[in-house]
Amino acid sequence: MKAQRAVAHRPPRVRARTTSIAAFVVLAALIPTTASSAPGTRETAVELPYVCTLPSGPLAATVRITAEFPERAGAGEAFAPSGVTTSVRLPEEAVADLAARGAGEVRAATRLEVGVAQGTATAKATWRGGAEPAALPESGPLTLVSKGEVPSVAGRGDGDLTFTAGGLSIDLALDATGPAATDPASTASAAATGVAGPGPGSLTVDCTLAEDAPGQGLLATVPVGEGGSPGPGGSPSPSQGTGESGQSGSPDPEARGDGEDGRADGSPEVLETAPGAAPDRDDVPPCRYDEQTPPTDVSLNAYVTGYANVTKMDGAAYLPPSCLLIEQGLPVDGPPDPEHIIFDTVSWANFHYQGRKRTPPFPSTFLSFDFAPVKTTMVLEQTGPIRIDSRIKLRLSDFTTVTDTYVRAPLVAHVTELEVNGTPLDVGPDCRTETSLTSVDPDPANHPGDHLVLYGRGEQLIGQEATGYLLLSGGTLSGETAIPAFTGCGTADGEDLDRLLTASVSGPGNHIKQVQGQTCAIAAPVFPTPETPGQCTPDLQPYEIPVAER
């Protein structure tokens, strides 16, 4: 196999999450969704006063946080708040500040630091979210509505687990009015990031919880085990412990407690991903290069898996582990920025299943119109290459790196089997969506056409482990898509099923969450040893099979 040749100029990689910043490793992204809310949850909505620092000085702002928490959790049971929305209302003076910088529209990403406490033991988490582009109002306040996934949490013993809001950072990408405000390099990662580029550039607004905030920022209380009890009527109640501000949403360094090892005995645990069991290798398709698809010196392969919501069905479809073959791009200089060194990369990827650019078939079962069981088998097929745009920003003041990655994937959903209320229906060989799954692209002028857009962010503080999504080490990506109408469903002598599937499935607002595993670098494979985590199997397949997250 050509893949086994050695490449002298490319030394073996260490674990990608601990790469040196000096290496400027090119990071990238992949594909993603969230499942519908489970029973036994309750929604919390808290409005809190904040003080935000803008160029003109500190200004009062209002932050409304909504989320769904479980009514109760077992000791050691991991759960993640769902439906998390952070709405930030900035005053008219803040709008004037942004307009003075030449902005006509802003794209925002939020980072809310959340303290998690159980008794006197504490941990920390970061709730991240992205907002749709918002035009600056001619008068009055500006409201930014941010949504995103949050880390899972597990109480280590019995007792109430409390969640308390802390510091809030808002990364703003500022766009001038008009389509010529930005160029391709600066807009590839503009949405939900703080990317500087031509035009007004970027701004990070840091906000602190006001001293008179009700409940000192308490968001919710979740009883854990036998010892916890909810507040009156199941609503949040005051807590004995409040976590401090953190930097990221992973166990290290974020889930810190009071002990010598960074965690007090019995303190809550913050998990970047929910626990689960990886499939056996015998249950996943092969993921290797072959004579028809030979590797190059920059070839990677990885498994991806996840969930995709079907809003009309009030459920989620499970995408089993699928093979992705990736050609990693080389970094080029990004736009000038006095505070950062910026690199941009473009990588390309393809699904690989039985020699075709598609996923394996996957079954899904839903209740159509809330009563009729519908069982389908589907395949996602590429109509073009998957493009991966990544921007790496190295902050000169502290050498922190932030990598924002956008994946643009033209994918048609092909239905191969359909069963309604136990009766098989012949969908024919060409039952599929009319066009690709479609997302709102942050840069439509430079990326026209129908495609799915997924986003991931990776962060690394100097001397600490990286968190979030990195192309080499993987992680979670997410996005939202519209499912187009179906066409070609049925047979010439049978029933036309286009309208049935369109009415049952098609529509906007379908969230996707996908997990990519650690990549295998074909030209410089890292095999498992007692001291080194494995990245490649002996036959150069990805060693890690990721676990889907809801």
Coordinates of C-alpha atoms in Angstrom, one line a residue:
M1 CA 0.0 0.0 0.0
K2 CA 1.4 3.4 -0.9
A3 CA 0.3 4.8 2.4
Q4 CA 3.0 3.0 4.3
R5 CA 5.9 5.0 2.8
A6 CA 7.9 7.1 5.2
V7 CA 8.1 10.9 5.0
A8 CA 11.3 12.2 6.5
H9 CA 10.2 15.8 6.7
R10 CA 7.1 15.0 8.7
P11 CA 7.8 13.6 12.2
P12 CA 5.3 11.5 14.0
R13 CA 2.6 13.4 15.7
V14 CA 1.9 13.6 19.3
R15 CA -1.6 13.7 20.5
A16 CA -3.3 16.5 18.6
R17 CA -4.9 18.1 21.7
T18 CA -1.5 18.8 23.2
T19 CA 0.3 20.1 20.1
S20 CA 2.7 23.0 20.6
I21 CA 1.3 26.3 19.5
A22 CA 4.6 27.0 17.7
A23 CA 3.8 24.2 15.3
F24 CA 0.7 26.1 14.0
V25 CA -1.0 22.8 13.3
V26 CA -3.7 23.2 10.7
L27 CA -7.1 22.5 12.2
A28 CA -10.3 21.9 10.5
A29 CA -13.9 20.5 10.9
L30 CA -16.6 18.0 10.0
I31 CA -20.1 17.2 10.0
P32 CA -23.3 17.2 13.0
T33 CA -27.5 17.4 16.1
T34 CA -29.5 17.6 19.2
A35 CA -32.3 15.3 20.1
S36 CA -35.7 16.4 21.3
S37 CA -36.2 17.0 25.0
A38 CA -36.6 14.0 27.2
P39 CA -39.5 13.7 29.7
G40 CA -38.8 14.7 33.3
T41 CA -37.3 18.1 32.4
R42 CA -38.2 21.6 33.3
E43 CA -37.4 24.9 31.7
T44 CA -35.6 27.7 33.5
A45 CA -35.6 31.3 32.4
V46 CA -33.5 33.8 34.3
E47 CA -32.9 37.5 33.5
L48 CA -29.8 39.0 35.0
P49 CA -28.1 42.4 35.0
Y50 CA -24.6 42.6 33.6
V51 CA -22.0 45.4 33.1
C52 CA -20.3 45.2 29.7
T53 CA -17.1 47.0 28.8
L54 CA -17.1 48.7 25.4
P55 CA -14.8 51.3 23.9
S56 CA -16.8 54.1 25.4
G57 CA -16.6 52.5 28.9
P58 CA -18.8 50.2 31.1
L59 CA -22.5 50.0 30.1
A60 CA -25.4 48.2 31.8
A61 CA -26.8 45.2 29.8
T62 CA -29.4 42.6 30.4
V63 CA -28.8 38.9 29.8
R64 CA -31.7 36.4 29.6
I65 CA -30.7 32.7 29.9
T66 CA -33.1 29.9 29.2
A67 CA -32.4 26.1 29.4
E68 CA -34.0 22.8 30.2
F69 CA -32.7 20.8 33.2
P70 CA -33.7 17.4 34.4
E71 CA -36.0 17.2 37.4
R72 CA -33.6 14.9 39.1
A73 CA -30.3 13.0 38.3
G74 CA -28.6 10.0 39.8
A75 CA -25.3 10.3 41.6
G76 CA -22.6 10.0 38.9
E77 CA -25.1 10.3 36.1
A78 CA -24.0 12.7 33.4
F79 CA -26.5 15.1 31.8
A80 CA -26.3 18.3 29.7
P81 CA -28.8 21.2 29.9
S82 CA -30.7 21.4 26.6
G83 CA -32.2 24.2 24.6
V84 CA -29.7 26.7 26.0
T85 CA -30.3 30.2 24.7
T86 CA -28.4 33.3 25.8
S87 CA -30.1 36.6 24.8
V88 CA -28.0 39.7 25.4
R89 CA -29.6 43.1 25.2
L90 CA -26.9 45.8 24.7
P91 CA -28.0 49.5 25.3
E92 CA -28.3 52.2 22.6
E93 CA -24.9 53.5 23.7
A94 CA -23.3 50.2 22.7
V95 CA -24.9 50.4 19.3
A96 CA -23.4 53.8 18.8
D97 CA -20.0 52.4 19.7
L98 CA -20.3 49.7 17.1
A99 CA -21.6 52.1 14.4
A100 CA -18.7 54.4 15.1
R101 CA -16.4 51.5 14.1
G102 CA -18.1 51.3 10.7
A103 CA -20.3 48.3 11.5
G104 CA -23.7 47.9 9.9
E105 CA -24.2 44.3 11.0
V106 CA -22.7 42.1 13.7
R107 CA -22.2 38.4 14.0
A108 CA -21.8 37.2 17.6
A109 CA -20.5 34.3 19.6
T110 CA -21.0 34.1 23.4
R111 CA -19.0 32.4 26.1
L112 CA -20.9 32.2 29.4
E113 CA -18.9 31.0 32.4
V114 CA -21.1 28.8 34.6
G115 CA -20.2 27.7 38.2
V116 CA -21.3 24.2 39.1
A117 CA -21.5 23.5 42.8
Q118 CA -22.5 20.6 45.1
G119 CA -22.3 21.7 48.7
T120 CA -18.9 23.4 49.1
A121 CA -17.3 21.6 46.2
T122 CA -17.2 23.5 42.9
A123 CA -16.3 23.1 39.2
K124 CA -16.5 25.3 36.2
A125 CA -18.0 25.1 32.7
T126 CA -18.3 27.3 29.6
W127 CA -21.5 27.6 27.7
R128 CA -20.8 28.6 24.2
G129 CA -23.3 29.8 21.6
G130 CA -23.5 31.4 18.2
A131 CA -26.0 34.1 17.0
E132 CA -27.4 34.8 13.6
P133 CA -26.2 38.0 11.9
A134 CA -28.0 41.0 13.3
A135 CA -28.3 44.5 11.7
L136 CA -27.6 47.4 14.0
P137 CA -30.9 49.2 14.7
E138 CA -31.2 52.9 13.8
S139 CA -32.2 53.6 17.4
G140 CA -32.7 51.7 20.6
P141 CA -30.9 48.6 22.0
L142 CA -29.4 45.7 20.1
T143 CA -30.5 42.1 21.1
L144 CA -28.3 39.1 20.2
V145 CA -29.8 35.7 20.6
S146 CA -27.1 33.0 20.9
K147 CA -27.7 29.2 20.9
G148 CA -25.3 26.3 21.3
E149 CA -24.3 23.0 23.0
V150 CA -23.0 22.9 26.6
P151 CA -20.8 20.4 28.5
S152 CA -22.3 17.5 30.4
V153 CA -22.2 17.5 34.2
A154 CA -22.2 14.7 36.8
G155 CA -22.8 15.1 40.5
R156 CA -20.3 12.9 42.4
G157 CA -22.7 12.1 45.3
D158 CA -26.1 13.0 46.8
G159 CA -27.1 16.6 47.2
D160 CA -28.3 19.6 45.2
L161 CA -26.3 20.5 42.1
T162 CA -26.5 24.2 41.4
F163 CA -25.7 26.2 38.2
T164 CA -24.6 29.8 38.6
A165 CA -23.9 32.4 35.8
G166 CA -20.6 34.1 35.9
G167 CA -18.6 36.2 33.4
L168 CA -19.8 36.6 29.9
S169 CA -17.6 37.3 26.8
I170 CA -19.2 38.3 23.5
D171 CA -17.0 37.9 20.4
L172 CA -18.3 40.3 17.7
A173 CA -17.4 40.1 14.0
L174 CA -18.3 43.6 12.6
D175 CA -19.5 43.8 9.0
A176 CA -19.9 47.1 7.2
T177 CA -23.1 47.7 5.3
G178 CA -23.1 46.2 1.8
P179 CA -21.9 43.0 0.1
A180 CA -18.3 44.3 -0.5
A181 CA -17.6 44.8 3.2
T182 CA -15.7 41.5 3.5
D183 CA -13.5 39.3 1.4
P184 CA -13.5 35.4 1.2
A185 CA -10.6 35.1 3.7
S186 CA -12.2 37.2 6.4
T187 CA -15.7 35.8 6.1
A188 CA -14.9 32.1 6.0
S189 CA -15.2 32.1 9.8
A190 CA -17.0 35.3 10.5
A191 CA -20.3 34.0 11.9
A192 CA -20.2 33.2 15.6
T193 CA -16.5 34.2 15.9
G194 CA -14.4 37.2 16.7
V195 CA -12.5 37.3 13.5
A196 CA -10.6 40.4 12.4
G197 CA -10.3 41.2 8.7
P198 CA -10.9 44.0 6.2
G199 CA -13.5 46.5 7.1
P200 CA -14.7 47.2 10.7
G201 CA -12.9 44.1 12.0
S202 CA -13.7 42.4 15.4
L203 CA -14.3 43.2 19.0
T204 CA -14.6 41.2 22.2
V205 CA -16.9 42.6 24.8
D206 CA -16.3 41.3 28.3
C207 CA -19.2 41.5 30.8
T208 CA -19.4 40.9 34.5
L209 CA -22.4 40.0 36.6
A210 CA -23.8 43.0 38.4
E211 CA -23.5 43.0 42.2
D212 CA -27.2 43.2 42.7
A213 CA -28.0 40.3 40.4
P214 CA -30.9 38.2 41.9
G215 CA -29.8 35.0 43.5
Q216 CA -26.2 36.0 42.7
G217 CA -26.7 34.6 39.2
L218 CA -28.3 31.3 40.2
L219 CA -29.7 29.6 37.1
A220 CA -31.0 26.2 38.4
T221 CA -30.8 23.6 41.1
V222 CA -30.9 19.9 40.1
P223 CA -31.4 17.3 42.9
V224 CA -28.9 14.5 42.7
G225 CA -29.3 11.1 44.3
E226 CA -31.4 10.7 47.4
G227 CA -30.2 13.8 49.2
G228 CA -31.3 16.6 46.9
S229 CA -34.6 18.4 46.8
P230 CA -35.9 21.0 44.3
G231 CA -36.8 24.5 45.2
P232 CA -40.5 25.5 45.6
G233 CA -42.5 24.3 42.6
G234 CA -39.3 22.8 41.1
S235 CA -37.9 26.2 40.4
P236 CA -34.3 27.3 41.1
S237 CA -33.4 27.9 44.7
P238 CA -30.4 29.6 46.4
S239 CA -27.2 27.5 46.7
Q240 CA -24.4 27.3 49.2
G241 CA -21.6 27.2 46.6
T242 CA -20.9 29.2 43.5
G243 CA -18.2 28.4 40.9
E244 CA -15.7 30.9 39.7
S245 CA -15.0 32.0 36.1
G246 CA -13.3 29.5 33.9
Q247 CA -11.7 29.5 30.5
S248 CA -13.1 26.5 28.6
G249 CA -15.6 23.7 28.8
S250 CA -13.6 20.5 29.3
P251 CA -12.5 18.5 32.3
D252 CA -9.0 19.8 32.1
P253 CA -8.6 22.6 33.0
E254 CA -12.2 23.6 33.4
A255 CA -13.6 21.1 35.8
R256 CA -11.3 22.2 38.7
G257 CA -12.1 21.7 42.3
D258 CA -10.3 22.2 45.6
G259 CA -8.0 19.2 45.9
E260 CA -4.3 18.8 44.9
D261 CA -5.3 17.1 41.6
G262 CA -7.6 19.9 40.6
R263 CA -10.7 18.4 42.0
A264 CA -12.0 18.1 45.5
D265 CA -13.3 14.7 46.7
G266 CA -17.0 14.6 45.8
S267 CA -16.9 17.8 43.6
P268 CA -19.1 17.8 40.5
E269 CA -17.5 16.7 37.2
V270 CA -17.8 18.7 34.0
L271 CA -17.5 16.6 30.9
E272 CA -16.8 18.0 27.4
T273 CA -18.7 15.0 26.0
A274 CA -21.3 12.8 27.4
P275 CA -20.2 9.2 28.3
G276 CA -21.1 6.4 26.0
A277 CA -20.0 3.1 24.5
A278 CA -18.1 3.1 21.2
P279 CA -19.3 0.6 18.6
D280 CA -17.2 -2.5 18.1
R281 CA -14.8 -2.3 15.1
D282 CA -16.7 -5.2 13.5
D283 CA -19.8 -3.1 13.5
V284 CA -18.4 -0.1 11.6
P285 CA -17.5 0.0 7.9
P286 CA -13.8 -0.1 6.9
C287 CA -12.1 3.3 6.6
R288 CA -8.9 3.0 4.6
Y289 CA -7.3 4.4 1.4
D290 CA -7.1 2.0 -1.5
E291 CA -5.9 1.8 -5.2
Q292 CA -8.9 3.8 -6.3
T293 CA -8.4 6.4 -3.7
P294 CA -4.6 6.5 -3.0
P295 CA -3.3 8.7 -0.1
T296 CA -1.0 11.6 -0.4
D297 CA 1.5 13.1 2.1
V298 CA -1.3 15.2 3.7
S299 CA -4.0 12.5 3.8
L300 CA -6.0 11.9 7.0
N301 CA -8.9 9.6 7.7
A302 CA -11.4 9.6 10.6
Y303 CA -14.8 8.3 11.6
V304 CA -17.7 10.7 12.2
T305 CA -21.0 10.0 13.9
G306 CA -23.9 11.9 15.4
Y307 CA -27.6 12.8 15.4
A308 CA -29.7 14.9 13.1
N309 CA -33.0 16.3 14.4
V310 CA -36.2 15.9 12.3
T311 CA -38.3 18.7 13.7
K312 CA -41.6 17.7 12.1
M313 CA -41.1 14.2 13.6
D314 CA -40.1 15.5 17.1
G315 CA -37.2 13.1 17.1
A316 CA -33.6 12.6 15.9
A317 CA -32.0 10.3 13.3
Y318 CA -28.8 8.5 14.3
L319 CA -25.9 8.6 11.8
P320 CA -23.7 5.6 12.5
P321 CA -19.9 5.9 12.3
S322 CA -19.0 6.8 8.7
C323 CA -15.6 7.0 7.1
L324 CA -14.3 10.4 6.0
L325 CA -11.1 10.8 3.9
I326 CA -9.5 14.2 4.3
E327 CA -6.8 16.1 2.3
Q328 CA -5.4 18.6 4.8
G329 CA -4.7 22.1 3.5
L330 CA -1.6 24.1 3.9
P331 CA -1.8 27.3 6.0
V332 CA -1.5 30.7 4.3
D333 CA -1.3 34.1 5.9
G334 CA -4.6 35.6 6.9
P335 CA -5.6 39.2 7.0
P336 CA -3.3 41.6 9.1
D337 CA -4.3 42.1 12.7
P338 CA -2.2 44.1 15.2
E339 CA -3.2 41.8 18.1
H340 CA -3.0 38.4 16.4
I341 CA -1.1 36.2 13.9
I342 CA -3.7 34.7 11.6
F343 CA -3.5 31.6 9.3
D344 CA -6.2 30.4 7.0
T345 CA -6.4 26.9 5.5
V346 CA -8.8 25.1 3.1
S347 CA -9.0 21.3 3.4
W348 CA -11.2 18.9 1.4
A349 CA -13.0 15.7 2.4
N350 CA -15.2 13.0 1.1
F351 CA -17.3 10.2 2.6
H352 CA -16.1 6.8 1.7
Y353 CA -18.4 3.8 1.7
Q354 CA -18.0 0.8 -0.7
G355 CA -16.1 3.0 -3.1
R356 CA -18.8 5.8 -3.2
K357 CA -18.9 9.3 -1.6
R358 CA -21.8 8.5 0.8
T359 CA -22.6 7.3 4.3
P360 CA -23.6 3.8 5.1
P361 CA -27.4 3.2 5.1
F362 CA -29.0 4.1 8.5
P363 CA -32.5 3.3 9.8
S364 CA -34.7 5.8 11.6
T365 CA -38.1 5.4 13.2
F366 CA -40.5 8.2 14.0
L367 CA -44.1 8.9 14.8
S368 CA -45.5 10.8 11.8
F369 CA -48.2 13.3 12.8
D370 CA -47.8 12.0 16.4
F371 CA -49.5 8.7 15.8
A372 CA -48.4 6.8 12.7
P373 CA -45.0 4.9 13.1
V374 CA -42.7 5.6 10.1
K375 CA -39.6 3.6 9.6
T376 CA -37.1 4.7 6.9
T377 CA -33.6 3.7 5.7
M378 CA -31.6 6.6 4.4
V379 CA -28.2 7.4 2.9
L380 CA -26.5 10.8 2.7
E381 CA -24.9 11.2 -0.7
Q382 CA -22.4 13.9 -1.8
T383 CA -23.1 16.0 -4.8
G384 CA -19.7 17.7 -4.6
P385 CA -16.6 17.8 -2.4
I386 CA -16.8 18.8 1.2
R387 CA -14.9 22.0 1.8
I388 CA -13.4 22.8 5.2
D389 CA -12.4 26.4 6.0
S390 CA -10.3 27.0 9.1
R391 CA -8.8 30.1 10.6
I392 CA -6.2 30.0 13.3
K393 CA -5.7 33.1 15.4
L394 CA -2.6 33.4 17.8
R395 CA -3.1 36.2 20.3
L396 CA 0.3 37.9 20.7
S397 CA -0.4 39.1 24.3
D398 CA -0.6 35.6 25.8
F399 CA -0.1 33.1 22.9
T400 CA -3.6 31.7 23.2
T401 CA -4.8 30.2 19.9
V402 CA -8.4 30.0 18.7
T403 CA -9.4 28.0 15.6
D404 CA -12.8 28.5 13.9
T405 CA -13.8 25.9 11.3
Y406 CA -16.6 25.9 8.9
V407 CA -17.6 22.7 6.9
R408 CA -19.6 23.2 3.8
A409 CA -21.1 19.8 2.7
P410 CA -23.4 19.4 -0.3
L411 CA -25.4 16.3 0.8
V412 CA -28.6 14.9 -0.6
A413 CA -30.8 12.6 1.6
H414 CA -31.6 9.4 -0.3
V415 CA -34.5 7.2 1.0
T416 CA -34.0 3.5 0.1
E417 CA -36.7 1.9 2.2
L418 CA -40.0 3.2 3.7
E419 CA -42.5 1.5 6.1
V420 CA -45.6 3.2 7.4
N421 CA -47.6 1.7 10.2
G422 CA -46.0 -1.7 9.5
T423 CA -46.7 -1.6 5.8
P424 CA -43.7 -1.5 3.4
L425 CA -44.0 1.1 0.6
D426 CA -42.0 0.9 -2.6
V427 CA -40.1 4.2 -2.9
G428 CA -38.2 3.2 -6.0
P429 CA -34.5 3.7 -6.7
D430 CA -34.4 7.5 -6.9
C431 CA -36.3 8.8 -3.9
R432 CA -34.3 11.8 -2.5
T433 CA -34.4 15.4 -1.6
E434 CA -34.7 17.8 -4.5
T435 CA -31.5 19.6 -3.5
S436 CA -28.8 19.3 -0.8
L437 CA -29.6 19.9 2.8
T438 CA -29.3 23.7 3.2
S439 CA -28.0 26.0 5.9
V440 CA -27.7 29.8 6.1
D441 CA -24.1 30.4 4.9
P442 CA -22.2 33.2 6.7
D443 CA -20.6 34.1 3.4
P444 CA -23.2 33.4 0.6
A445 CA -21.5 35.7 -2.0
N446 CA -18.3 33.5 -2.0
H447 CA -20.0 30.2 -1.2
P448 CA -23.2 30.1 -3.3
G449 CA -25.4 27.1 -3.8
D450 CA -27.2 24.6 -1.6
H451 CA -25.1 23.0 1.1
L452 CA -25.0 22.1 4.8
V453 CA -22.9 24.3 7.0
L454 CA -21.4 23.0 10.3
Y455 CA -19.2 25.0 12.7
G456 CA -16.6 24.1 15.4
R457 CA -14.2 26.1 17.5
G458 CA -11.0 25.0 19.2
E459 CA -9.1 26.9 21.9
Q460 CA -5.7 26.4 23.5
L461 CA -4.1 28.3 26.3
I462 CA -0.4 28.1 26.5
G463 CA 0.8 25.2 28.6
Q464 CA -2.7 23.7 28.7
E465 CA -4.6 21.0 26.8
A466 CA -6.7 22.2 23.8
T467 CA -10.5 22.1 24.0
G468 CA -13.3 22.1 21.5
Y469 CA -13.0 20.9 17.9
L470 CA -9.7 20.4 16.1
L471 CA -9.3 18.6 12.8
L472 CA -6.5 16.4 14.0
S473 CA -8.0 15.3 17.3
G474 CA -11.7 15.7 16.4
G475 CA -14.5 16.9 18.6
T476 CA -18.1 18.1 18.1
L477 CA -19.5 20.2 15.3
S478 CA -23.0 21.6 15.0
G479 CA -25.3 23.4 12.7
E480 CA -28.9 23.8 11.6
T481 CA -30.4 22.8 8.2
A482 CA -33.5 22.9 6.2
I483 CA -34.6 19.6 4.6
P484 CA -35.8 20.2 1.1
A485 CA -38.9 18.6 -0.5
F486 CA -38.6 15.0 -1.8
T487 CA -38.8 13.9 -5.4
G488 CA -38.7 10.6 -7.3
C489 CA -40.4 8.7 -4.5
G490 CA -42.6 5.9 -5.7
T491 CA -42.9 3.8 -8.8
A492 CA -44.6 4.2 -12.2
D493 CA -47.4 1.7 -11.3
G494 CA -47.5 2.6 -7.6
E495 CA -48.4 5.6 -5.4
D496 CA -46.6 8.9 -5.6
L497 CA -44.9 9.2 -2.2
D498 CA -43.3 12.6 -2.7
R499 CA -46.0 14.6 -0.9
L500 CA -46.1 12.1 2.0
L501 CA -42.4 12.4 2.7
T502 CA -42.3 16.1 2.1
A503 CA -45.2 16.7 4.5
S504 CA -43.7 14.4 7.1
V505 CA -40.0 15.4 7.0
S506 CA -39.2 18.5 5.0
G507 CA -38.8 21.9 6.6
P508 CA -36.4 24.2 8.4
G509 CA -34.9 24.3 11.9
N510 CA -33.4 20.8 12.0
H511 CA -30.4 20.9 14.4
I512 CA -27.4 18.6 13.7
K513 CA -24.6 17.6 16.1
Q514 CA -21.8 15.4 14.9
V515 CA -18.7 14.0 16.5
Q516 CA -15.4 13.4 14.7
G517 CA -12.9 11.0 16.1
Q518 CA -9.1 11.4 16.3
T519 CA -7.6 11.3 12.8
C520 CA -5.0 8.9 11.5
A521 CA -2.2 10.6 9.5
I522 CA -1.5 8.1 6.8
A523 CA 2.1 9.3 5.9
A524 CA 3.2 9.4 9.6
P525 CA 1.0 6.9 11.5
V526 CA 1.0 6.8 15.3
F527 CA 0.4 3.3 16.6
P528 CA -0.7 2.5 20.2
T529 CA 2.0 1.7 22.7
P530 CA 1.9 1.5 26.5
E531 CA 3.0 5.1 26.6
T532 CA 1.3 6.5 23.5
P533 CA -2.4 6.6 22.7
G534 CA -3.2 5.0 19.3
Q535 CA -4.2 7.1 16.3
C536 CA -3.9 4.4 13.6
T537 CA -4.5 0.7 13.4
P538 CA -1.8 -1.5 11.8
D539 CA -3.7 -1.4 8.5
L540 CA -3.9 2.4 8.7
Q541 CA -7.5 2.9 9.7
P542 CA -8.6 5.4 12.4
Y543 CA -7.9 3.8 15.8
E544 CA -10.7 5.8 17.5
I545 CA -14.3 5.1 16.8
P546 CA -16.3 8.1 18.3
V547 CA -19.5 8.0 20.2
A548 CA -22.5 10.0 19.1
E549 CA -23.9 12.7 21.4
R550 CA -27.4 14.0 21.8

